């Protein structure tokens, strides 16, 4: 076969070239310019002309074509963009509900729905130039009429661009919005239903079935799992349940996986083959095996479409179609070529599937099992041994991928999957599917799900059940993935042990730390609130913990925990809570539960709930100080007299100064307001600092002229939400900083901001990892926007 013009070597090379071309585009900070497109067209033409001279020429041509077509499709997806001038203004939008609505809870516990909306028309705006609105939006509606997929509505909504939080180790909201083709989000203020959903609308049928499941299964958690298994509605699963499934390594089973699709196709094929053989006329026209094979493919396609058309389902349908086609044509391709062909088709349909963890986990699992080889065992003992071997290969082989994608590894995953795989795949999922015809079966499925979750909770209670690792460099990730392939293949044990050694750099990555006597300041992008991480050589202090986004969702869980784990911070030596406001202590309970904390220091009043949840609290008072690794920490405010005077919480904010051996300083001022700022200036002789955490997020009540003159910072850091509804930072305050010659960094425009005291070097996360899908509009200030940040509107469960 390798001697032919289009042999296995050429086909494999071109398939890999296609994937490499897409990967190169997804690593670009910007899309090509017109001149770059001209160069790409010339390169593709030249390689096409040279195709007869060397077999690598068409391979290069495929890579260029993959890069170019994906770039053009990205250009189309990114336009039209919502102009910043139209953000936060009422717009009348007519269109169609384009997805299954997802139940959400807003701030204050207000129930609502989140859904995708296909815009057909924009109503009158009272201006000569109507706005350009993206073709598809993500909308949220609270306390409104029920919304059904496929319905046509007229909404009055306030929109904002596709802007999300940008943090190391965090969920990329902007990437998720781009992958879904959603270029703006907004909140509905008024609505009018125009037309009901047509009878043939698939998502409407899925929504009716989901409502039936909830009606027959009273427990929302169990109903969510059943909806996920039967409808592919993973958003129906509660966030706490997703955390349990991730920690036990069975999250892959809660989507409509390849095993579920294959089982459905096999049942359909078996039924058709049995009926087809009963007709001699049909068998003469088309052999029963061929008919059953293609009906199975069509059944798999229908099931995959009805369940949401996720990447694992796409891969399975395409592989089933490829196998059916090859068998029909009498061809026998090797399995790597079949798998590669399926990957090429999946990414041709959706070029951005390559950036989804589900793509790599799905194809990786199949590749490992195929490379390990199937065992045709007879008898229950050999079959049990073969099943255990298959599970061990999948668990060990996918461990590096799990670490790369999720920075965690479940050490109880093997035990969890031994029960979960057969129970979910062969019992609970069939019951969930058959429940559409016989609803009482849903109750039985829910009871079995409850038993399974009880077992999983026992496993997570074991010490060391989940292993979190810091982010590793790219070279160690690739080396570990290659090692996993060697372990899974039928090779001599020496080569398998070599594969295990190749995984070690990923399992024990080196953690970078500041030099002795110096510190690192990291101000994450948390929306409207404060949270600053200070790291010395051997210690870590977290100043404030950010806001609560919605019930059950806070900055501690969504931003700070992933950030700390990616940096290798396993313990906080001190948690300092400046004052009681929820945008400063919103994530504290989560962190106190998830991480060991050496000391809690705050200005919280006695009896506050957080004081009962953590270690013994020390009240922060001026005059306190300590030294870690040569770095000096001093508390400058409040004084004991301030507590006795009963000042309001903002004026009781803990003020912390950090001083390095190099003499560089940072000053963290909480929400201190102007009167107490002036008192601090009078009380402290030397307030000079290189970095100032801008008091009260840039509110008009703070950043007095006296404070700025005393501190004289080079940089002021503003932690505030994108289009903050409080108007932070206020334009007069920004003008004051500009007049004093102080550079301002905003978290909305910069993302996470990192500063090193030894070099005074600074970096923005948005600049460090710039990608073409990221929002490039300047972060507005002093404007009123929709009442929720994207961090609250988009759940992290959508990463699956």
mmCIF file of N, CA and C in Angstrom, residues 539-658:
data_model
loop_
_atom_site.group_PDB
_atom_site.id
_atom_site.type_symbol
_atom_site.label_atom_id
_atom_site.label_comp_id
_atom_site.label_asym_id
_atom_site.label_seq_id
_atom_site.Cartn_x
_atom_site.Cartn_y
_atom_site.Cartn_z
ATOM 1 N N UNK A 539 6.313 31.392 51.309
ATOM 2 C CA UNK A 539 5.036 31.723 51.942
ATOM 3 C C UNK A 539 4.066 32.333 50.930
ATOM 4 N N UNK A 540 2.779 32.282 51.293
ATOM 5 C CA UNK A 540 1.731 32.858 50.443
ATOM 6 C C UNK A 540 0.690 33.533 51.322
ATOM 7 N N UNK A 541 0.312 34.746 50.944
ATOM 8 C CA UNK A 541 -0.722 35.518 51.637
ATOM 9 C C UNK A 541 -1.750 35.952 50.606
ATOM 10 N N UNK A 542 -3.027 35.758 50.936
ATOM 11 C CA UNK A 542 -4.105 36.212 50.065
ATOM 12 C C UNK A 542 -4.843 37.351 50.760
ATOM 13 N N UNK A 543 -4.874 38.496 50.096
ATOM 14 C CA UNK A 543 -5.539 39.685 50.620
ATOM 15 C C UNK A 543 -6.900 39.795 49.927
ATOM 16 N N UNK A 544 -7.967 39.441 50.660
ATOM 17 C CA UNK A 544 -9.345 39.437 50.165
ATOM 18 C C UNK A 544 -9.576 38.287 49.183
ATOM 19 N N UNK A 545 -10.867 37.976 48.992
ATOM 20 C CA UNK A 545 -11.208 36.761 48.232
ATOM 21 C C UNK A 545 -12.263 36.994 47.161
ATOM 22 N N UNK A 546 -12.506 38.239 46.778
ATOM 23 C CA UNK A 546 -13.399 38.498 45.663
ATOM 24 C C UNK A 546 -14.870 38.354 45.998
ATOM 25 N N UNK A 547 -15.728 38.493 44.969
ATOM 26 C CA UNK A 547 -17.174 38.582 45.198
ATOM 27 C C UNK A 547 -17.884 37.234 45.106
ATOM 28 N N UNK A 548 -19.170 37.277 45.458
ATOM 29 C CA UNK A 548 -20.122 36.207 45.146
ATOM 30 C C UNK A 548 -20.812 36.603 43.844
ATOM 31 N N UNK A 549 -20.762 35.706 42.847
ATOM 32 C CA UNK A 549 -21.390 36.019 41.567
ATOM 33 C C UNK A 549 -22.886 35.719 41.578
ATOM 34 N N UNK A 550 -23.249 34.608 42.186
ATOM 35 C CA UNK A 550 -24.635 34.150 42.259
ATOM 36 C C UNK A 550 -24.666 33.067 43.331
ATOM 37 N N UNK A 551 -25.843 32.662 43.793
ATOM 38 C CA UNK A 551 -25.893 31.578 44.787
ATOM 39 C C UNK A 551 -25.149 30.340 44.297
ATOM 40 N N UNK A 552 -24.177 29.891 45.112
ATOM 41 C CA UNK A 552 -23.393 28.719 44.748
ATOM 42 C C UNK A 552 -22.244 28.995 43.808
ATOM 43 N N UNK A 553 -21.982 30.254 43.492
ATOM 44 C CA UNK A 553 -20.886 30.600 42.579
ATOM 45 C C UNK A 553 -20.167 31.818 43.126
ATOM 46 N N UNK A 554 -18.880 31.673 43.427
ATOM 47 C CA UNK A 554 -18.102 32.785 43.964
ATOM 48 C C UNK A 554 -16.704 32.772 43.380
ATOM 49 N N UNK A 555 -15.976 33.851 43.630
ATOM 50 C CA UNK A 555 -14.639 33.991 43.074
ATOM 51 C C UNK A 555 -13.671 32.970 43.659
ATOM 52 N N UNK A 556 -13.914 32.517 44.889
ATOM 53 C CA UNK A 556 -13.036 31.504 45.464
ATOM 54 C C UNK A 556 -13.034 30.237 44.650
ATOM 55 N N UNK A 557 -14.210 29.776 44.255
ATOM 56 C CA UNK A 557 -14.332 28.533 43.501
ATOM 57 C C UNK A 557 -13.984 28.723 42.032
ATOM 58 N N UNK A 558 -14.474 29.807 41.419
ATOM 59 C CA UNK A 558 -14.348 29.973 39.976
ATOM 60 C C UNK A 558 -12.986 30.517 39.542
ATOM 61 N N UNK A 559 -12.335 31.310 40.378
ATOM 62 C CA UNK A 559 -11.089 31.968 39.964
ATOM 63 C C UNK A 559 -9.919 31.594 40.860
ATOM 64 N N UNK A 560 -10.067 31.785 42.173
ATOM 65 C CA UNK A 560 -8.906 31.708 43.057
ATOM 66 C C UNK A 560 -8.389 30.295 43.255
ATOM 67 N N UNK A 561 -9.272 29.324 43.443
ATOM 68 C CA UNK A 561 -8.799 27.948 43.611
ATOM 69 C C UNK A 561 -8.060 27.444 42.369
ATOM 70 N N UNK A 562 -8.643 27.575 41.156
ATOM 71 C CA UNK A 562 -7.869 27.170 39.971
ATOM 72 C C UNK A 562 -6.548 27.916 39.836
ATOM 73 N N UNK A 563 -6.542 29.207 40.184
ATOM 74 C CA UNK A 563 -5.310 29.993 40.092
ATOM 75 C C UNK A 563 -4.256 29.474 41.071
ATOM 76 N N UNK A 564 -4.635 29.278 42.321
ATOM 77 C CA UNK A 564 -3.688 28.808 43.328
ATOM 78 C C UNK A 564 -3.143 27.432 42.967
ATOM 79 N N UNK A 565 -4.007 26.561 42.466
ATOM 80 C CA UNK A 565 -3.550 25.220 42.105
ATOM 81 C C UNK A 565 -2.620 25.254 40.911
ATOM 82 N N UNK A 566 -2.892 26.120 39.942
ATOM 83 C CA UNK A 566 -2.003 26.207 38.779
ATOM 84 C C UNK A 566 -0.633 26.740 39.159
ATOM 85 N N UNK A 567 -0.567 27.538 40.237
ATOM 86 C CA UNK A 567 0.715 28.077 40.700
ATOM 87 C C UNK A 567 1.415 27.150 41.686
ATOM 88 N N UNK A 568 0.770 26.069 42.073
ATOM 89 C CA UNK A 568 1.376 25.146 43.031
ATOM 90 C C UNK A 568 1.241 25.590 44.473
ATOM 91 N N UNK A 569 0.294 26.494 44.762
ATOM 92 C CA UNK A 569 0.069 26.953 46.137
ATOM 93 C C UNK A 569 -0.906 25.987 46.802
ATOM 94 N N UNK A 570 -0.404 25.156 47.699
ATOM 95 C CA UNK A 570 -1.233 24.154 48.375
ATOM 96 C C UNK A 570 -1.719 24.629 49.743
ATOM 97 N N UNK A 571 -1.155 25.736 50.226
ATOM 98 C CA UNK A 571 -1.492 26.209 51.565
ATOM 99 C C UNK A 571 -1.342 27.724 51.605
ATOM 100 N N UNK A 572 -2.278 28.382 52.273
ATOM 101 C CA UNK A 572 -2.164 29.815 52.505
ATOM 102 C C UNK A 572 -1.637 30.031 53.916
ATOM 103 N N UNK A 573 -0.500 30.686 54.018
ATOM 104 C CA UNK A 573 0.034 30.971 55.349
ATOM 105 C C UNK A 573 -0.814 32.012 56.061
ATOM 106 N N UNK A 574 -1.430 32.908 55.294
ATOM 107 C CA UNK A 574 -2.322 33.888 55.898
ATOM 108 C C UNK A 574 -3.396 34.274 54.896
ATOM 109 N N UNK A 575 -4.623 34.381 55.407
ATOM 110 C CA UNK A 575 -5.732 34.950 54.656
ATOM 111 C C UNK A 575 -6.137 36.226 55.373
ATOM 112 N N UNK A 576 -5.974 37.370 54.690
ATOM 113 C CA UNK A 576 -6.335 38.656 55.280
ATOM 114 C C UNK A 576 -7.578 39.184 54.578
ATOM 115 N N UNK A 577 -8.636 39.380 55.342
ATOM 116 C CA UNK A 577 -9.892 39.922 54.823
ATOM 117 C C UNK A 577 -10.003 41.363 55.279
ATOM 118 N N UNK A 578 -9.917 42.293 54.331
ATOM 119 C CA UNK A 578 -9.797 43.705 54.682
ATOM 120 C C UNK A 578 -11.025 44.203 55.453
ATOM 121 N N UNK A 579 -12.234 43.811 55.009
ATOM 122 C CA UNK A 579 -13.455 44.203 55.713
ATOM 123 C C UNK A 579 -14.584 43.305 55.249
ATOM 124 N N UNK A 580 -15.770 43.521 55.766
ATOM 125 C CA UNK A 580 -16.853 42.556 55.648
ATOM 126 C C UNK A 580 -17.623 42.589 54.328
ATOM 127 N N UNK A 581 -17.427 43.559 53.445
ATOM 128 C CA UNK A 581 -18.230 43.667 52.236
ATOM 129 C C UNK A 581 -18.116 42.396 51.396
ATOM 130 N N UNK A 582 -19.233 41.999 50.764
ATOM 131 C CA UNK A 582 -19.288 40.709 50.075
ATOM 132 C C UNK A 582 -18.366 40.640 48.866
ATOM 133 N N UNK A 583 -18.009 41.783 48.263
ATOM 134 C CA UNK A 583 -17.093 41.723 47.127
ATOM 135 C C UNK A 583 -15.640 41.563 47.568
ATOM 136 N N UNK A 584 -15.411 41.489 48.871
ATOM 137 C CA UNK A 584 -14.067 41.254 49.414
ATOM 138 C C UNK A 584 -13.960 39.910 50.136
ATOM 139 N N UNK A 585 -15.068 39.401 50.645
ATOM 140 C CA UNK A 585 -15.035 38.134 51.408
ATOM 141 C C UNK A 585 -15.906 37.065 50.761
ATOM 142 N N UNK A 586 -16.395 37.296 49.528
ATOM 143 C CA UNK A 586 -17.326 36.363 48.903
ATOM 144 C C UNK A 586 -16.782 34.972 48.706
ATOM 145 N N UNK A 587 -15.488 34.848 48.422
ATOM 146 C CA UNK A 587 -14.913 33.527 48.184
ATOM 147 C C UNK A 587 -14.207 32.929 49.378
ATOM 148 N N UNK A 588 -14.299 33.577 50.545
ATOM 149 C CA UNK A 588 -13.521 33.133 51.705
ATOM 150 C C UNK A 588 -13.975 31.768 52.216
ATOM 151 N N UNK A 589 -15.277 31.541 52.302
ATOM 152 C CA UNK A 589 -15.772 30.265 52.826
ATOM 153 C C UNK A 589 -15.298 29.101 51.965
ATOM 154 N N UNK A 590 -15.316 29.281 50.656
ATOM 155 C CA UNK A 590 -14.847 28.233 49.751
ATOM 156 C C UNK A 590 -13.376 27.926 49.980
ATOM 157 N N UNK A 591 -12.565 28.970 50.102
ATOM 158 C CA UNK A 591 -11.123 28.763 50.288
ATOM 159 C C UNK A 591 -10.822 28.135 51.635
ATOM 160 N N UNK A 592 -11.512 28.564 52.676
ATOM 161 C CA UNK A 592 -11.271 28.001 54.004
ATOM 162 C C UNK A 592 -11.627 26.516 54.044
ATOM 163 N N UNK A 593 -12.570 26.102 53.214
ATOM 164 C CA UNK A 593 -12.959 24.701 53.176
ATOM 165 C C UNK A 593 -12.026 23.882 52.296
ATOM 166 N N UNK A 594 -11.486 24.487 51.241
ATOM 167 C CA UNK A 594 -10.709 23.734 50.253
ATOM 168 C C UNK A 594 -9.219 23.715 50.537
ATOM 169 N N UNK A 595 -8.685 24.694 51.264
ATOM 170 C CA UNK A 595 -7.242 24.802 51.477
ATOM 171 C C UNK A 595 -6.930 24.952 52.961
ATOM 172 N N UNK A 596 -5.795 24.405 53.400
ATOM 173 C CA UNK A 596 -5.353 24.724 54.763
ATOM 174 C C UNK A 596 -4.899 26.174 54.842
ATOM 175 N N UNK A 597 -5.360 26.876 55.872
ATOM 176 C CA UNK A 597 -5.024 28.292 56.080
ATOM 177 C C UNK A 597 -4.368 28.417 57.441
ATOM 178 N N UNK A 598 -3.146 28.947 57.448
ATOM 179 C CA UNK A 598 -2.397 29.045 58.697
ATOM 180 C C UNK A 598 -2.958 30.077 59.657
ATOM 181 N N UNK A 599 -3.360 31.246 59.140
ATOM 182 C CA UNK A 599 -3.843 32.326 60.008
ATOM 183 C C UNK A 599 -4.867 33.159 59.266
ATOM 184 N N UNK A 600 -5.918 33.547 59.959
ATOM 185 C CA UNK A 600 -6.942 34.440 59.426
ATOM 186 C C UNK A 600 -6.830 35.781 60.148
ATOM 187 N N UNK A 601 -6.616 36.837 59.384
ATOM 188 C CA UNK A 601 -6.487 38.182 59.965
ATOM 189 C C UNK A 601 -7.489 39.087 59.255
ATOM 190 N N UNK A 602 -8.300 39.829 60.037
ATOM 191 C CA UNK A 602 -9.367 40.599 59.413
ATOM 192 C C UNK A 602 -9.836 41.704 60.337
ATOM 193 N N UNK A 603 -10.782 42.508 59.808
ATOM 194 C CA UNK A 603 -11.469 43.523 60.616
ATOM 195 C C UNK A 603 -12.931 43.139 60.812
ATOM 196 N N UNK A 604 -13.257 41.860 60.623
ATOM 197 C CA UNK A 604 -14.637 41.397 60.774
ATOM 198 C C UNK A 604 -15.100 41.548 62.219
ATOM 199 N N UNK A 605 -16.398 41.810 62.373
ATOM 200 C CA UNK A 605 -16.948 41.958 63.713
ATOM 201 C C UNK A 605 -17.024 40.602 64.403
ATOM 202 N N UNK A 606 -16.920 40.563 65.718
ATOM 203 C CA UNK A 606 -17.052 39.297 66.452
ATOM 204 C C UNK A 606 -18.398 38.635 66.133
ATOM 205 N N UNK A 607 -18.351 37.326 65.954
ATOM 206 C CA UNK A 607 -19.565 36.595 65.635
ATOM 207 C C UNK A 607 -19.829 36.422 64.160
ATOM 208 N N UNK A 608 -18.992 37.009 63.299
ATOM 209 C CA UNK A 608 -19.171 36.832 61.853
ATOM 210 C C UNK A 608 -19.020 35.350 61.500
ATOM 211 N N UNK A 609 -19.829 34.875 60.539
ATOM 212 C CA UNK A 609 -19.842 33.452 60.197
ATOM 213 C C UNK A 609 -18.475 32.947 59.750
ATOM 214 N N UNK A 610 -17.688 33.769 59.070
ATOM 215 C CA UNK A 610 -16.382 33.329 58.582
ATOM 216 C C UNK A 610 -15.408 33.054 59.726
ATOM 217 N N UNK A 611 -15.598 33.712 60.846
ATOM 218 C CA UNK A 611 -14.685 33.497 61.975
ATOM 219 C C UNK A 611 -14.883 32.118 62.591
ATOM 220 N N UNK A 612 -16.047 31.526 62.354
ATOM 221 C CA UNK A 612 -16.293 30.178 62.854
ATOM 222 C C UNK A 612 -15.841 29.103 61.877
ATOM 223 N N UNK A 613 -15.572 29.508 60.634
ATOM 224 C CA UNK A 613 -15.255 28.527 59.602
ATOM 225 C C UNK A 613 -13.772 28.261 59.448
ATOM 226 N N UNK A 614 -12.926 29.136 59.984
ATOM 227 C CA UNK A 614 -11.504 28.986 59.741
ATOM 228 C C UNK A 614 -10.691 28.891 61.008
ATOM 229 N N UNK A 615 -9.394 29.159 60.910
ATOM 230 C CA UNK A 615 -8.522 29.119 62.086
ATOM 231 C C UNK A 615 -8.813 30.295 63.015
ATOM 232 N N UNK A 616 -8.177 30.286 64.155
ATOM 233 C CA UNK A 616 -8.364 31.381 65.111
ATOM 234 C C UNK A 616 -8.018 32.714 64.442
ATOM 235 N N UNK A 617 -8.918 33.694 64.606
ATOM 236 C CA UNK A 617 -8.750 34.970 63.915
ATOM 237 C C UNK A 617 -7.953 35.953 64.761
ATOM 238 N N UNK A 618 -7.134 36.752 64.058
ATOM 239 C CA UNK A 618 -6.397 37.851 64.683
ATOM 240 C C UNK A 618 -6.931 39.143 64.077
ATOM 241 N N UNK A 619 -7.348 40.075 64.917
ATOM 242 C CA UNK A 619 -7.849 41.350 64.408
ATOM 243 C C UNK A 619 -6.695 42.180 63.871
ATOM 244 N N UNK A 620 -6.831 42.673 62.648
ATOM 245 C CA UNK A 620 -5.731 43.465 62.087
ATOM 246 C C UNK A 620 -5.754 44.865 62.709
ATOM 247 N N UNK A 621 -4.602 45.299 63.204
ATOM 248 C CA UNK A 621 -4.452 46.615 63.822
ATOM 249 C C UNK A 621 -3.134 47.231 63.394
ATOM 250 N N UNK A 622 -3.132 48.535 63.287
ATOM 251 C CA UNK A 622 -1.910 49.256 62.943
ATOM 252 C C UNK A 622 -0.816 48.935 63.951
ATOM 253 N N UNK A 623 0.385 48.738 63.449
ATOM 254 C CA UNK A 623 1.522 48.400 64.298
ATOM 255 C C UNK A 623 1.917 46.938 64.210
ATOM 256 N N UNK A 624 1.018 46.084 63.709
ATOM 257 C CA UNK A 624 1.370 44.674 63.547
ATOM 258 C C UNK A 624 2.344 44.526 62.384
ATOM 259 N N UNK A 625 3.259 43.589 62.500
ATOM 260 C CA UNK A 625 4.222 43.358 61.438
ATOM 261 C C UNK A 625 4.920 42.028 61.586
ATOM 262 N N UNK A 626 5.428 41.524 60.513
ATOM 263 C CA UNK A 626 6.164 40.252 60.512
ATOM 264 C C UNK A 626 7.040 40.202 59.258
ATOM 265 N N UNK A 627 7.964 39.252 59.258
ATOM 266 C CA UNK A 627 8.902 39.085 58.137
ATOM 267 C C UNK A 627 8.863 37.645 57.658
ATOM 268 N N UNK A 628 8.681 37.475 56.361
ATOM 269 C CA UNK A 628 8.735 36.165 55.722
ATOM 270 C C UNK A 628 9.833 36.182 54.669
ATOM 271 N N UNK A 629 10.786 35.289 54.790
ATOM 272 C CA UNK A 629 11.827 35.102 53.766
ATOM 273 C C UNK A 629 12.508 36.419 53.403
ATOM 274 N N UNK A 630 12.662 37.301 54.390
ATOM 275 C CA UNK A 630 13.320 38.584 54.157
ATOM 276 C C UNK A 630 12.399 39.676 53.680
ATOM 277 N N UNK A 631 11.114 39.391 53.492
ATOM 278 C CA UNK A 631 10.120 40.391 53.036
ATOM 279 C C UNK A 631 9.343 40.871 54.259
ATOM 280 N N UNK A 632 9.218 42.186 54.385
ATOM 281 C CA UNK A 632 8.562 42.796 55.548
ATOM 282 C C UNK A 632 7.097 43.106 55.255
ATOM 283 N N UNK A 633 6.208 42.711 56.168
ATOM 284 C CA UNK A 633 4.775 42.991 56.075
ATOM 285 C C UNK A 633 4.377 43.869 57.254
ATOM 286 N N UNK A 634 3.660 44.974 56.981
ATOM 287 C CA UNK A 634 3.223 45.893 58.030
ATOM 288 C C UNK A 634 1.751 46.237 57.836
ATOM 289 N N UNK A 635 0.985 46.134 58.923
ATOM 290 C CA UNK A 635 -0.415 46.573 58.928
ATOM 291 C C UNK A 635 -0.432 48.033 59.366
ATOM 292 N N UNK A 636 -1.017 48.904 58.540
ATOM 293 C CA UNK A 636 -1.001 50.347 58.802
ATOM 294 C C UNK A 636 -2.348 50.886 59.275
ATOM 295 N N UNK A 637 -3.414 50.121 59.097
ATOM 296 C CA UNK A 637 -4.765 50.598 59.427
ATOM 297 C C UNK A 637 -5.653 49.368 59.561
ATOM 298 N N UNK A 638 -6.661 49.404 60.448
ATOM 299 C CA UNK A 638 -7.111 50.468 61.357
ATOM 300 C C UNK A 638 -6.404 50.383 62.706
ATOM 301 N N UNK A 639 -6.632 51.372 63.530
ATOM 302 C CA UNK A 639 -6.109 51.365 64.891
ATOM 303 C C UNK A 639 -7.167 50.805 65.843
ATOM 304 N N UNK A 640 -6.754 50.522 67.077
ATOM 305 C CA UNK A 640 -7.721 50.031 68.075
ATOM 306 C C UNK A 640 -8.827 51.053 68.306
ATOM 307 N N UNK A 641 -8.480 52.357 68.249
ATOM 308 C CA UNK A 641 -9.488 53.400 68.451
ATOM 309 C C UNK A 641 -10.552 53.380 67.358
ATOM 310 N N UNK A 642 -10.175 52.996 66.156
ATOM 311 C CA UNK A 642 -11.145 52.929 65.072
ATOM 312 C C UNK A 642 -12.202 51.863 65.337
ATOM 313 N N UNK A 643 -11.775 50.712 65.874
ATOM 314 C CA UNK A 643 -12.746 49.669 66.210
ATOM 315 C C UNK A 643 -13.692 50.147 67.311
ATOM 316 N N UNK A 644 -13.131 50.809 68.297
ATOM 317 C CA UNK A 644 -13.953 51.285 69.421
ATOM 318 C C UNK A 644 -14.933 52.366 68.972
ATOM 319 N N UNK A 645 -14.552 53.150 67.948
ATOM 320 C CA UNK A 645 -15.428 54.213 67.458
ATOM 321 C C UNK A 645 -16.564 53.678 66.600
ATOM 322 N N UNK A 646 -16.478 52.394 66.199
ATOM 323 C CA UNK A 646 -17.551 51.798 65.410
ATOM 324 C C UNK A 646 -17.669 52.382 64.019
ATOM 325 N N UNK A 647 -16.528 52.597 63.347
ATOM 326 C CA UNK A 647 -16.564 53.135 61.995
ATOM 327 C C UNK A 647 -17.257 52.156 61.048
ATOM 328 N N UNK A 648 -17.731 52.673 59.924
ATOM 329 C CA UNK A 648 -18.354 51.795 58.936
ATOM 330 C C UNK A 648 -17.295 50.873 58.335
ATOM 331 N N UNK A 649 -17.772 49.807 57.683
ATOM 332 C CA UNK A 649 -16.857 48.730 57.277
ATOM 333 C C UNK A 649 -15.767 49.220 56.330
ATOM 334 N N UNK A 650 -16.077 50.117 55.377
ATOM 335 C CA UNK A 650 -15.046 50.593 54.459
ATOM 336 C C UNK A 650 -13.897 51.258 55.199
ATOM 337 N N UNK A 651 -14.211 52.061 56.198
ATOM 338 C CA UNK A 651 -13.178 52.783 56.929
ATOM 339 C C UNK A 651 -12.405 51.884 57.891
ATOM 340 N N UNK A 652 -12.902 50.668 58.118
ATOM 341 C CA UNK A 652 -12.163 49.696 58.928
ATOM 342 C C UNK A 652 -11.294 48.776 58.077
ATOM 343 N N UNK A 653 -11.161 49.069 56.788
ATOM 344 C CA UNK A 653 -10.383 48.215 55.899
ATOM 345 C C UNK A 653 -8.951 48.056 56.392
ATOM 346 N N UNK A 654 -8.488 46.805 56.403
ATOM 347 C CA UNK A 654 -7.079 46.553 56.709
ATOM 348 C C UNK A 654 -6.227 47.118 55.576
ATOM 349 N N UNK A 655 -5.192 47.850 55.935
ATOM 350 C CA UNK A 655 -4.242 48.380 54.958
ATOM 351 C C UNK A 655 -2.907 47.691 55.198
ATOM 352 N N UNK A 656 -2.384 47.032 54.145
ATOM 353 C CA UNK A 656 -1.170 46.228 54.275
ATOM 354 C C UNK A 656 -0.087 46.783 53.349
ATOM 355 N N UNK A 657 1.128 46.941 53.923
ATOM 356 C CA UNK A 657 2.285 47.351 53.125
ATOM 357 C C UNK A 657 3.288 46.207 53.086
ATOM 358 N N UNK A 658 3.809 45.910 51.897
ATOM 359 C CA UNK A 658 4.803 44.849 51.726
ATOM 360 C C UNK A 658 6.076 45.489 51.198
#
